[in-house]
Short mmCIF file of C-alpha atoms and ligand atoms in Angstrom, two decimals:
data_model
loop_
_atom_site.label_atom_id
_atom_site.label_comp_id
_atom_site.label_asym_id
_atom_site.label_seq_id
_atom_site.Cartn_x
_atom_site.Cartn_y
_atom_site.Cartn_z
CA MET A 1 142.09 92.37 129.13
CA LYS A 2 138.39 91.71 128.55
CA VAL A 3 135.48 94.15 128.36
CA LEU A 4 131.77 93.28 128.31
CA ILE A 5 129.24 95.73 126.86
CA VAL A 6 125.60 95.13 127.82
CA GLY A 7 123.04 95.90 125.10
CA SER A 8 122.00 95.23 121.52
CA GLY A 9 121.51 98.60 119.86
CA GLY A 10 123.38 101.26 117.94
CA ARG A 11 124.58 102.82 121.18
CA GLU A 12 126.28 99.59 122.24
CA HIS A 13 127.70 99.09 118.72
CA ALA A 14 129.16 102.61 118.95
CA ILE A 15 130.65 101.93 122.41
CA ALA A 16 132.23 98.67 121.18
CA TRP A 17 133.45 100.37 117.96
CA SER A 18 135.04 103.26 119.88
CA ILE A 19 136.84 100.83 122.20
CA ARG A 20 138.06 98.69 119.26
CA LYS A 21 139.35 101.80 117.47
CA THR A 22 141.62 102.89 120.30
CA ASN A 23 142.76 99.56 121.72
CA SER A 24 144.86 96.67 120.45
CA GLU A 25 143.50 93.21 119.69
CA ASN A 26 144.75 92.20 123.16
CA LEU A 27 141.60 93.79 124.53
CA GLN A 28 138.85 91.26 123.91
CA ILE A 29 135.40 92.78 123.43
CA TYR A 30 132.21 90.92 124.34
CA VAL A 31 128.73 92.32 123.69
CA ALA A 32 125.62 90.82 125.31
CA PRO A 33 123.62 90.24 123.20
CA GLY A 34 125.11 92.53 120.50
CA ASN A 35 123.93 92.59 116.89
CA ALA A 36 125.23 91.95 113.37
CA GLY A 37 127.26 95.17 113.54
CA THR A 38 129.31 94.06 116.53
CA LEU A 39 129.85 90.53 115.17
CA PRO A 40 132.84 91.28 112.89
CA PHE A 41 135.08 92.64 115.65
CA ALA A 42 133.58 91.48 118.97
CA THR A 43 132.17 88.29 120.46
CA ASN A 44 128.39 88.38 120.76
CA VAL A 45 127.13 86.62 123.89
CA ASN A 46 123.61 85.22 123.83
CA ILE A 47 122.38 86.76 127.10
CA GLN A 48 119.63 89.39 127.22
CA ILE A 49 120.00 92.70 129.08
CA THR A 50 117.41 91.71 131.71
CA GLN A 51 119.21 88.43 132.62
CA ILE A 52 121.32 89.97 135.37
CA LYS A 53 122.14 86.64 137.05
CA GLU A 54 123.37 85.13 133.79
CA LEU A 55 125.40 88.26 132.99
CA THR A 56 127.02 88.08 136.44
CA THR A 57 127.91 84.42 135.98
CA PHE A 58 129.29 85.11 132.51
CA ALA A 59 131.46 87.98 133.77
CA LYS A 60 132.79 85.87 136.64
CA GLU A 61 133.49 82.74 134.60
CA ASN A 62 135.15 84.68 131.79
CA LYS A 63 137.13 86.95 134.12
CA ILE A 64 135.77 90.15 132.55
CA ASP A 65 137.89 93.14 133.64
CA LEU A 66 135.28 95.80 132.99
CA THR A 67 131.56 95.85 132.14
CA ILE A 68 129.92 98.87 130.48
CA VAL A 69 126.12 99.15 130.56
CA GLY A 70 124.36 100.79 127.60
CA SER A 71 120.68 100.84 128.51
CA GLU A 72 118.68 102.03 131.53
CA THR A 73 116.80 98.72 131.90
CA PRO A 74 119.62 96.67 133.50
CA LEU A 75 120.66 99.71 135.55
CA ASP A 76 117.16 99.93 136.99
CA LEU A 77 117.33 96.18 137.71
CA GLY A 78 120.42 96.82 139.85
CA ILE A 79 123.12 95.28 137.62
CA VAL A 80 125.76 97.65 139.03
CA ASP A 81 125.00 96.78 142.67
CA ILE A 82 125.00 93.04 141.91
CA PHE A 83 128.26 93.15 139.93
CA ARG A 84 129.94 95.17 142.68
CA MET A 85 128.76 92.68 145.33
CA ASN A 86 130.51 90.03 143.24
CA ASN A 87 133.70 92.11 143.02
CA LEU A 88 133.19 92.71 139.31
CA LYS A 89 134.24 96.11 137.94
CA ILE A 90 131.38 97.91 136.18
CA PHE A 91 130.80 101.41 134.78
CA GLY A 92 127.31 102.78 135.36
CA PRO A 93 125.12 104.11 138.18
CA SER A 94 123.77 102.02 141.06
CA LYS A 95 120.05 101.20 141.18
CA LYS A 96 119.50 104.05 143.62
CA ALA A 97 121.45 106.57 141.52
CA SER A 98 119.71 105.49 138.31
CA GLN A 99 116.47 106.75 139.86
CA ILE A 100 117.50 110.05 138.33
CA GLU A 101 115.92 108.54 135.20
CA SER A 102 113.58 105.89 136.61
CA SER A 103 111.75 108.27 138.97
CA LYS A 104 110.98 111.77 137.77
CA GLU A 105 109.92 112.61 141.33
CA PHE A 106 113.38 111.60 142.62
CA ALA A 107 115.06 113.69 139.91
CA LYS A 108 112.93 116.74 140.78
CA ASN A 109 113.82 116.39 144.46
CA ILE A 110 117.52 116.33 143.66
CA MET A 111 117.23 119.33 141.36
CA ASN A 112 115.11 121.33 143.78
CA LYS A 113 117.53 120.68 146.65
CA ALA A 114 120.47 121.73 144.45
CA ASN A 115 118.66 124.79 143.05
CA VAL A 116 119.05 123.41 139.54
CA PRO A 117 116.70 125.21 137.12
CA THR A 118 113.98 122.81 135.97
CA ALA A 119 110.37 122.98 134.82
CA ASP A 120 108.02 123.47 137.81
CA SER A 121 105.93 120.39 138.49
CA ILE A 122 103.33 118.85 140.77
CA THR A 123 102.90 115.14 141.43
CA PHE A 124 99.54 113.35 141.45
CA ASP A 125 98.34 109.82 142.07
CA SER A 126 94.63 110.66 141.94
CA TYR A 127 92.93 111.25 138.60
CA GLU A 128 90.25 113.47 140.17
CA GLU A 129 92.83 115.65 141.95
CA SER A 130 94.86 116.06 138.77
CA ILE A 131 91.78 117.12 136.76
CA LYS A 132 90.80 119.56 139.50
CA PHE A 133 94.29 121.07 139.38
CA LEU A 134 94.07 121.68 135.63
CA SER A 135 90.60 123.20 135.62
CA GLY A 136 90.74 126.89 134.78
CA LYS A 137 94.36 126.62 133.61
CA THR A 138 95.39 127.22 130.01
CA PRO A 139 97.06 124.49 127.90
CA PRO A 140 99.56 123.27 126.77
CA PHE A 141 100.08 120.88 129.69
CA VAL A 142 103.01 118.50 130.06
CA ILE A 143 101.94 115.17 131.56
CA LYS A 144 104.68 112.70 132.53
CA ALA A 145 104.50 109.17 133.88
CA ASN A 146 106.81 109.10 136.90
CA GLY A 147 108.68 105.92 135.96
CA LEU A 148 110.34 104.30 132.94
CA ALA A 149 107.95 104.06 129.99
CA ALA A 150 110.21 103.27 127.02
CA GLY A 151 110.14 106.88 125.83
CA LYS A 152 106.34 106.92 125.64
CA GLY A 153 105.49 108.39 129.04
CA VAL A 154 105.35 112.09 128.09
CA THR A 155 102.30 113.83 126.60
CA ILE A 156 102.27 117.46 125.56
CA ALA A 157 98.51 118.08 125.75
CA THR A 158 97.19 121.00 123.72
CA SER A 159 93.68 120.77 125.20
CA HIS A 160 91.97 119.81 128.46
CA GLU A 161 90.52 116.73 126.70
CA GLU A 162 93.95 115.51 125.62
CA ALA A 163 95.31 116.06 129.13
CA ALA A 164 92.38 114.17 130.64
CA GLU A 165 93.02 111.25 128.28
CA ALA A 166 96.73 111.09 129.18
CA LEU A 167 95.91 111.25 132.90
CA ASP A 168 93.22 108.60 132.51
CA ASN A 169 95.66 106.33 130.65
CA CYS A 170 98.24 106.60 133.41
CA LEU A 171 96.20 106.81 136.60
CA ASN A 172 93.03 104.83 135.79
CA LYS A 173 93.82 102.52 132.89
CA GLN A 174 97.44 102.14 134.08
CA ILE A 175 98.79 101.53 130.58
CA PHE A 176 102.33 102.03 131.92
CA GLY A 177 101.73 99.81 134.98
CA GLU A 178 103.65 100.92 138.09
CA SER A 179 105.51 103.56 136.06
CA GLY A 180 102.34 105.59 135.52
CA LYS A 181 100.71 105.19 138.94
CA THR A 182 102.16 108.58 139.77
CA VAL A 183 102.25 111.40 137.23
CA LEU A 184 103.89 114.79 137.10
CA ILE A 185 102.11 117.75 135.59
CA GLU A 186 104.89 120.01 134.45
CA GLU A 187 105.18 123.59 133.30
CA PHE A 188 105.48 123.80 129.49
CA LEU A 189 108.84 125.31 128.55
CA GLU A 190 109.50 127.09 125.30
CA GLY A 191 112.88 127.18 123.58
CA LYS A 192 115.45 125.14 121.72
CA GLU A 193 116.18 121.66 123.00
CA LEU A 194 119.64 120.36 123.78
CA SER A 195 121.01 117.05 125.07
CA ILE A 196 124.07 117.28 127.31
CA PHE A 197 126.42 114.42 128.20
CA SER A 198 129.14 114.05 130.77
CA PHE A 199 131.23 111.19 132.16
CA THR A 200 131.32 111.24 135.93
CA ASP A 201 132.63 109.04 138.71
CA GLY A 202 130.27 110.58 141.24
CA TYR A 203 132.53 113.54 142.02
CA TYR A 204 134.51 114.57 138.94
CA VAL A 205 132.50 115.87 135.96
CA SER A 206 134.17 115.59 132.53
CA PRO A 207 133.95 118.36 129.89
CA LEU A 208 130.39 118.48 128.55
CA VAL A 209 129.38 117.59 125.01
CA ALA A 210 126.05 118.37 123.42
CA ALA A 211 123.83 117.07 120.64
CA CYS A 212 120.46 117.87 119.08
CA ASP A 213 118.14 115.00 118.32
CA TYR A 214 115.03 114.60 116.18
CA LYS A 215 112.33 112.56 117.90
CA ARG A 216 109.42 112.68 115.43
CA ILE A 217 109.22 110.13 112.65
CA TYR A 218 108.64 112.55 109.73
CA ASP A 219 110.35 115.66 108.36
CA ASN A 220 109.45 119.01 109.92
CA ASP A 221 108.86 117.28 113.26
CA LEU A 222 105.60 115.69 112.18
CA GLY A 223 104.13 112.33 113.19
CA PRO A 224 104.56 110.30 116.34
CA ASN A 225 107.57 110.31 118.66
CA THR A 226 110.27 107.68 118.14
CA GLY A 227 113.38 106.61 120.02
CA GLY A 228 115.27 109.12 117.84
CA MET A 229 115.57 109.59 114.07
CA GLY A 230 118.98 111.23 114.00
CA GLY A 231 120.83 114.25 115.24
CA TYR A 232 123.98 116.29 115.13
CA SER A 233 126.74 117.74 117.27
CA PRO A 234 127.66 120.36 118.25
CA PRO A 235 124.41 122.35 118.35
CA HIS A 236 124.83 125.88 116.98
CA THR A 237 123.87 127.41 120.32
CA PHE A 238 126.41 125.43 122.34
CA ASP A 239 129.27 127.91 122.70
CA SER A 240 131.79 127.99 125.54
CA SER A 241 129.76 130.40 127.64
CA LEU A 242 126.62 128.23 127.46
CA ASN A 243 128.78 125.18 128.16
CA GLN A 244 130.12 126.83 131.32
CA GLU A 245 126.69 128.02 132.40
CA ILE A 246 125.18 124.54 132.01
CA ASN A 247 128.08 122.96 133.85
CA SER A 248 128.07 125.36 136.78
CA THR A 249 124.30 125.77 137.23
CA ILE A 250 123.04 122.32 136.22
CA ILE A 251 125.39 119.35 135.77
CA THR A 252 127.96 119.88 138.55
CA PRO A 253 125.37 120.87 141.22
CA THR A 254 123.31 117.79 140.29
CA ILE A 255 126.31 115.47 140.65
CA HIS A 256 127.27 117.07 143.99
CA GLN A 257 123.70 116.78 145.25
CA MET A 258 123.59 113.10 144.24
CA ALA A 259 126.72 112.50 146.35
CA GLU A 260 125.26 114.45 149.29
CA ASN A 261 122.09 112.38 148.99
CA ASN A 262 124.18 109.19 149.47
CA THR A 263 123.34 108.17 145.91
CA PRO A 264 126.57 109.15 144.12
CA PHE A 265 126.11 108.95 140.36
CA SER A 266 128.89 107.25 138.46
CA GLY A 267 128.41 106.71 134.74
CA ILE A 268 127.19 108.89 131.90
CA LEU A 269 124.76 111.62 132.89
CA TYR A 270 122.46 112.72 130.07
CA GLY A 271 120.57 115.97 130.63
CA GLY A 272 117.62 116.93 128.43
CA LEU A 273 117.47 120.74 128.49
CA ILE A 274 115.38 123.54 127.04
CA LEU A 275 117.00 126.92 126.48
CA THR A 276 114.30 129.24 127.83
CA ASN A 277 114.30 133.04 127.99
CA GLN A 278 115.38 132.67 131.61
CA GLY A 279 118.28 130.39 130.71
CA PRO A 280 118.72 126.61 130.34
CA LYS A 281 116.30 124.41 132.32
CA VAL A 282 116.22 120.62 132.73
CA ILE A 283 113.23 118.67 131.40
CA GLU A 284 114.66 115.25 132.16
CA TYR A 285 117.72 113.31 133.22
CA ASN A 286 118.76 109.96 131.82
CA CYS A 287 121.29 107.70 133.52
CA ARG A 288 123.13 106.53 130.37
CA PHE A 289 124.21 107.53 126.89
CA GLY A 290 121.47 108.43 124.40
CA ASP A 291 120.68 106.41 121.32
CA PRO A 292 121.40 107.73 118.61
CA GLU A 293 123.45 110.36 120.50
CA ALA A 294 126.15 107.79 121.35
CA GLU A 295 126.53 106.94 117.65
CA ILE A 296 126.80 110.66 116.81
CA LEU A 297 129.15 111.67 119.65
CA LEU A 298 131.55 108.75 120.06
CA PRO A 299 133.15 109.25 116.60
CA LEU A 300 134.18 112.67 117.98
CA LEU A 301 135.88 111.22 121.07
CA ASP A 302 139.65 111.52 120.64
CA SER A 303 140.46 109.68 123.88
CA ASN A 304 140.34 106.03 124.91
CA LEU A 305 136.77 105.10 125.94
CA PHE A 306 137.86 101.88 127.68
CA GLU A 307 140.29 103.82 129.90
CA ILE A 308 137.66 106.48 130.63
CA CYS A 309 135.07 103.90 131.70
CA GLN A 310 137.66 102.01 133.73
CA ALA A 311 138.65 105.21 135.55
CA GLY A 312 134.95 106.01 136.04
CA ALA A 313 134.42 102.62 137.66
CA GLU A 314 137.46 103.19 139.91
CA ASN A 315 136.52 106.76 140.97
CA SER A 316 139.66 108.19 139.38
CA LEU A 317 138.17 110.02 136.41
CA ASN A 318 139.98 113.25 137.32
CA HIS A 319 143.24 111.63 136.13
CA SER A 320 141.79 110.66 132.74
CA GLU A 321 142.29 112.38 129.46
CA ILE A 322 138.85 113.10 127.96
CA ARG A 323 139.27 115.05 124.73
CA TRP A 324 136.62 115.68 122.09
CA SER A 325 137.34 116.60 118.49
CA THR A 326 136.28 120.07 117.34
CA ASN A 327 134.77 118.46 114.22
CA SER A 328 131.03 118.12 113.64
CA SER A 329 129.02 114.94 113.42
CA VAL A 330 125.68 114.10 111.81
CA GLY A 331 123.75 110.84 112.23
CA ILE A 332 120.68 109.65 110.31
CA VAL A 333 118.58 106.69 111.43
CA LEU A 334 117.09 104.21 108.95
CA THR A 335 113.89 102.56 110.19
CA SER A 336 111.73 99.61 109.15
CA LYS A 337 108.42 100.14 107.38
CA GLY A 338 105.71 100.79 109.98
CA TYR A 339 107.93 102.04 112.82
CA PRO A 340 107.16 103.40 115.46
CA ASN A 341 104.00 101.28 115.24
CA GLU A 342 104.07 97.63 114.24
CA TYR A 343 106.95 97.21 111.80
CA GLU A 344 108.41 94.77 109.33
CA THR A 345 111.51 92.73 110.12
CA GLU A 346 113.78 90.19 108.39
CA LYS A 347 114.31 92.38 105.33
CA ILE A 348 117.64 91.78 103.60
CA ILE A 349 120.08 94.69 103.78
CA SER A 350 123.22 95.20 101.74
CA ILE A 351 125.79 97.90 102.34
CA GLY A 352 128.20 99.12 99.64
CA ASN A 353 131.32 101.25 99.94
CA ILE A 354 131.20 104.42 102.00
CA LYS A 355 133.75 107.19 102.63
CA ASP A 356 136.31 106.82 105.43
CA ASN A 357 134.71 109.60 107.47
CA CYS A 358 131.40 107.68 107.56
CA THR A 359 130.39 104.80 109.81
CA ILE A 360 127.26 102.69 109.82
CA PHE A 361 126.13 101.63 113.26
CA HIS A 362 123.61 98.82 113.61
CA ASN A 363 120.56 99.37 115.83
CA GLY A 364 118.46 96.33 114.99
CA THR A 365 120.13 93.77 112.73
CA ASN A 366 120.81 90.07 112.61
CA ILE A 367 122.37 87.45 110.34
CA ASP A 368 120.00 84.83 108.88
CA GLU A 369 120.73 81.18 108.10
CA GLU A 370 121.95 82.04 104.60
CA ASN A 371 124.36 84.56 106.09
CA ASN A 372 122.38 87.59 104.92
CA LEU A 373 122.31 90.79 106.93
CA ILE A 374 118.67 91.29 107.92
CA SER A 375 116.63 93.85 109.85
CA SER A 376 115.41 92.86 113.32
CA GLY A 377 114.17 96.10 114.88
CA GLY A 378 112.23 99.32 114.31
CA ARG A 379 115.35 101.42 114.16
CA VAL A 380 117.79 99.45 112.03
CA LEU A 381 120.91 101.45 111.07
CA THR A 382 122.43 104.82 111.98
CA ILE A 383 124.61 106.38 109.31
CA VAL A 384 127.11 108.79 110.84
CA SER A 385 129.60 111.14 109.27
CA THR A 386 132.14 113.50 110.84
CA ASN A 387 133.63 116.47 109.04
CA ASN A 388 134.87 120.01 109.62
CA THR A 389 131.36 121.52 109.46
CA ILE A 390 127.82 120.30 110.09
CA GLU A 391 127.00 121.00 106.42
CA ASN A 392 129.84 118.79 105.13
CA ALA A 393 129.09 116.01 107.63
CA ARG A 394 125.43 116.18 106.63
CA LYS A 395 126.23 115.90 102.92
CA ASP A 396 128.49 112.87 103.48
CA ALA A 397 125.96 111.12 105.73
CA TYR A 398 123.16 111.54 103.17
CA ASP A 399 125.52 110.39 100.38
CA ALA A 400 126.43 107.29 102.40
CA ILE A 401 122.74 106.33 102.68
CA LYS A 402 122.78 105.82 98.91
CA SER A 403 125.14 102.86 99.48
CA VAL A 404 122.57 101.12 101.68
CA ASP A 405 120.09 98.81 99.99
CA PHE A 406 117.21 98.18 102.42
CA ILE A 407 113.77 97.82 100.91
CA ASP A 408 110.91 100.01 102.26
CA SER A 409 113.18 101.67 104.80
CA HIS A 410 112.47 105.20 105.97
CA PHE A 411 114.66 108.10 107.06
CA ARG A 412 114.15 111.81 107.62
CA THR A 413 115.59 114.11 104.97
CA ASP A 414 115.88 117.17 107.22
CA ILE A 415 118.37 116.06 109.86
CA ALA A 416 120.79 118.95 110.62
CA LYS A 417 119.26 120.93 107.76
CA SER A 418 118.18 123.97 109.67
CA THR A 419 120.43 125.97 111.95
CA ASP A 420 117.54 127.15 114.11
CA ARG A 421 117.35 124.16 116.42
P1 AMP B 1 110.96 112.72 126.97
O1 AMP B 1 110.18 111.49 126.60
O2 AMP B 1 111.10 112.97 128.42
O3 AMP B 1 112.26 112.81 126.21
O4 AMP B 1 110.09 113.95 126.42
C1 AMP B 1 109.67 113.99 125.09
C2 AMP B 1 109.67 115.38 124.58
O5 AMP B 1 108.67 116.15 125.24
C3 AMP B 1 110.95 116.16 124.83
O6 AMP B 1 111.93 115.88 123.88
C4 AMP B 1 110.46 117.59 124.75
O7 AMP B 1 110.39 118.01 123.40
C5 AMP B 1 109.07 117.51 125.29
N1 AMP B 1 109.01 117.99 126.69
C6 AMP B 1 109.22 117.29 127.81
N2 AMP B 1 109.06 118.07 128.90
C7 AMP B 1 108.73 119.31 128.44
C8 AMP B 1 108.43 120.56 129.08
N3 AMP B 1 108.39 120.70 130.40
N4 AMP B 1 108.12 121.61 128.29
C9 AMP B 1 108.13 121.50 126.94
N5 AMP B 1 108.40 120.36 126.28
C10 AMP B 1 108.69 119.26 127.02
N1 LIG B 2 117.65 109.65 122.09
C1 LIG B 2 116.89 109.61 123.26
C2 LIG B 2 117.31 108.65 124.27
O1 LIG B 2 118.27 107.93 124.14
O2 LIG B 2 116.66 108.58 125.33
#
């Protein structure tokens, strides 16, 4: 059997790692394009995630049995539809279903039809109208580009001036291109944040798992937003009653509404939630695993990820065993100097011995001509540890960082430190 994983980050390394762990060598793993972390146990294929035609040809010629898509970019380009047209089995949502992430307007429509609690919002494509709407209202204001904006499309404006700048950037200056031609002004929600994940084949919804992530670059949530600086699972608030409430009021109704809408969602649904005084509400949906959430959660998966994704692609997920460990997991991201702005690359990295309950996932690495491991991205490594408690996992993860030699790298020292998030 052969599996192809599409992507080059820590999420795709974690998917490949999880599949390797639970399958024999008879299952050949390909990663396109992969990174230095996938190289030792998988075959890296030199095709980028946007080269859908080349990926299709590769999968056909190499008789790939199953393709798993890591990132939203190829999903939005319609990789699932194109693979299916070519009779290639693939796990992930269709282009239309992935609009749950690529169009915030689409996601709101689905949630409103299904009575799923979400932040109230209004859509604008005129700068003047949007400014008129805000006049007389009290900040903070949440301004969101409607489309994909590489995690940079959301502004929490604490003043009218800041809101006007964000609206001007989207609607007049069009810094996000098409993605920002429409914006949503959303109600600001207060409460703890939670990320929820579920495997689904469009009808069956697997048991939910949750994680907390840390988006700001510096300790105490200071500095600019990043793709994610680390996180942990399970969040302290995520007990079985909250799990059930989120499943019955949010995740399952959303999946059913997607099917009713003739855009059934098969893949991994990622809900970004805020636990408000009136209960959990959705602030966004993503159509794929999170990064670094995949690195944090997949070490807790006790079942066979290849079989789960295969069943998801065949609409038979209800027959699959999807069990999660009751252990805790903590992940810490190491970044290059300068990230999330312009950053350094090609720094040599060396990794010493780490404990068996720790794993180092590669987000942005490469091998140079002298066979050195080098950095090639802003986020470079994610150090993950699982243990019986968050505190023990946290201690092991921070200890494991000491075995990594990577000059000028940066990491947060407060991941999973406080129990109040
Ligand atoms: P996103 O880029 O969609 O992940 O949003 C970035 C961050 O903005 C989220 O992690 C939240 O902390 C915050 N956020 C987004 N929407 C809201 C909202 N309606 N109310 C409060 N905070 C929000
Ligand atoms: N960790 C945030 C994301 O994957 O979108």
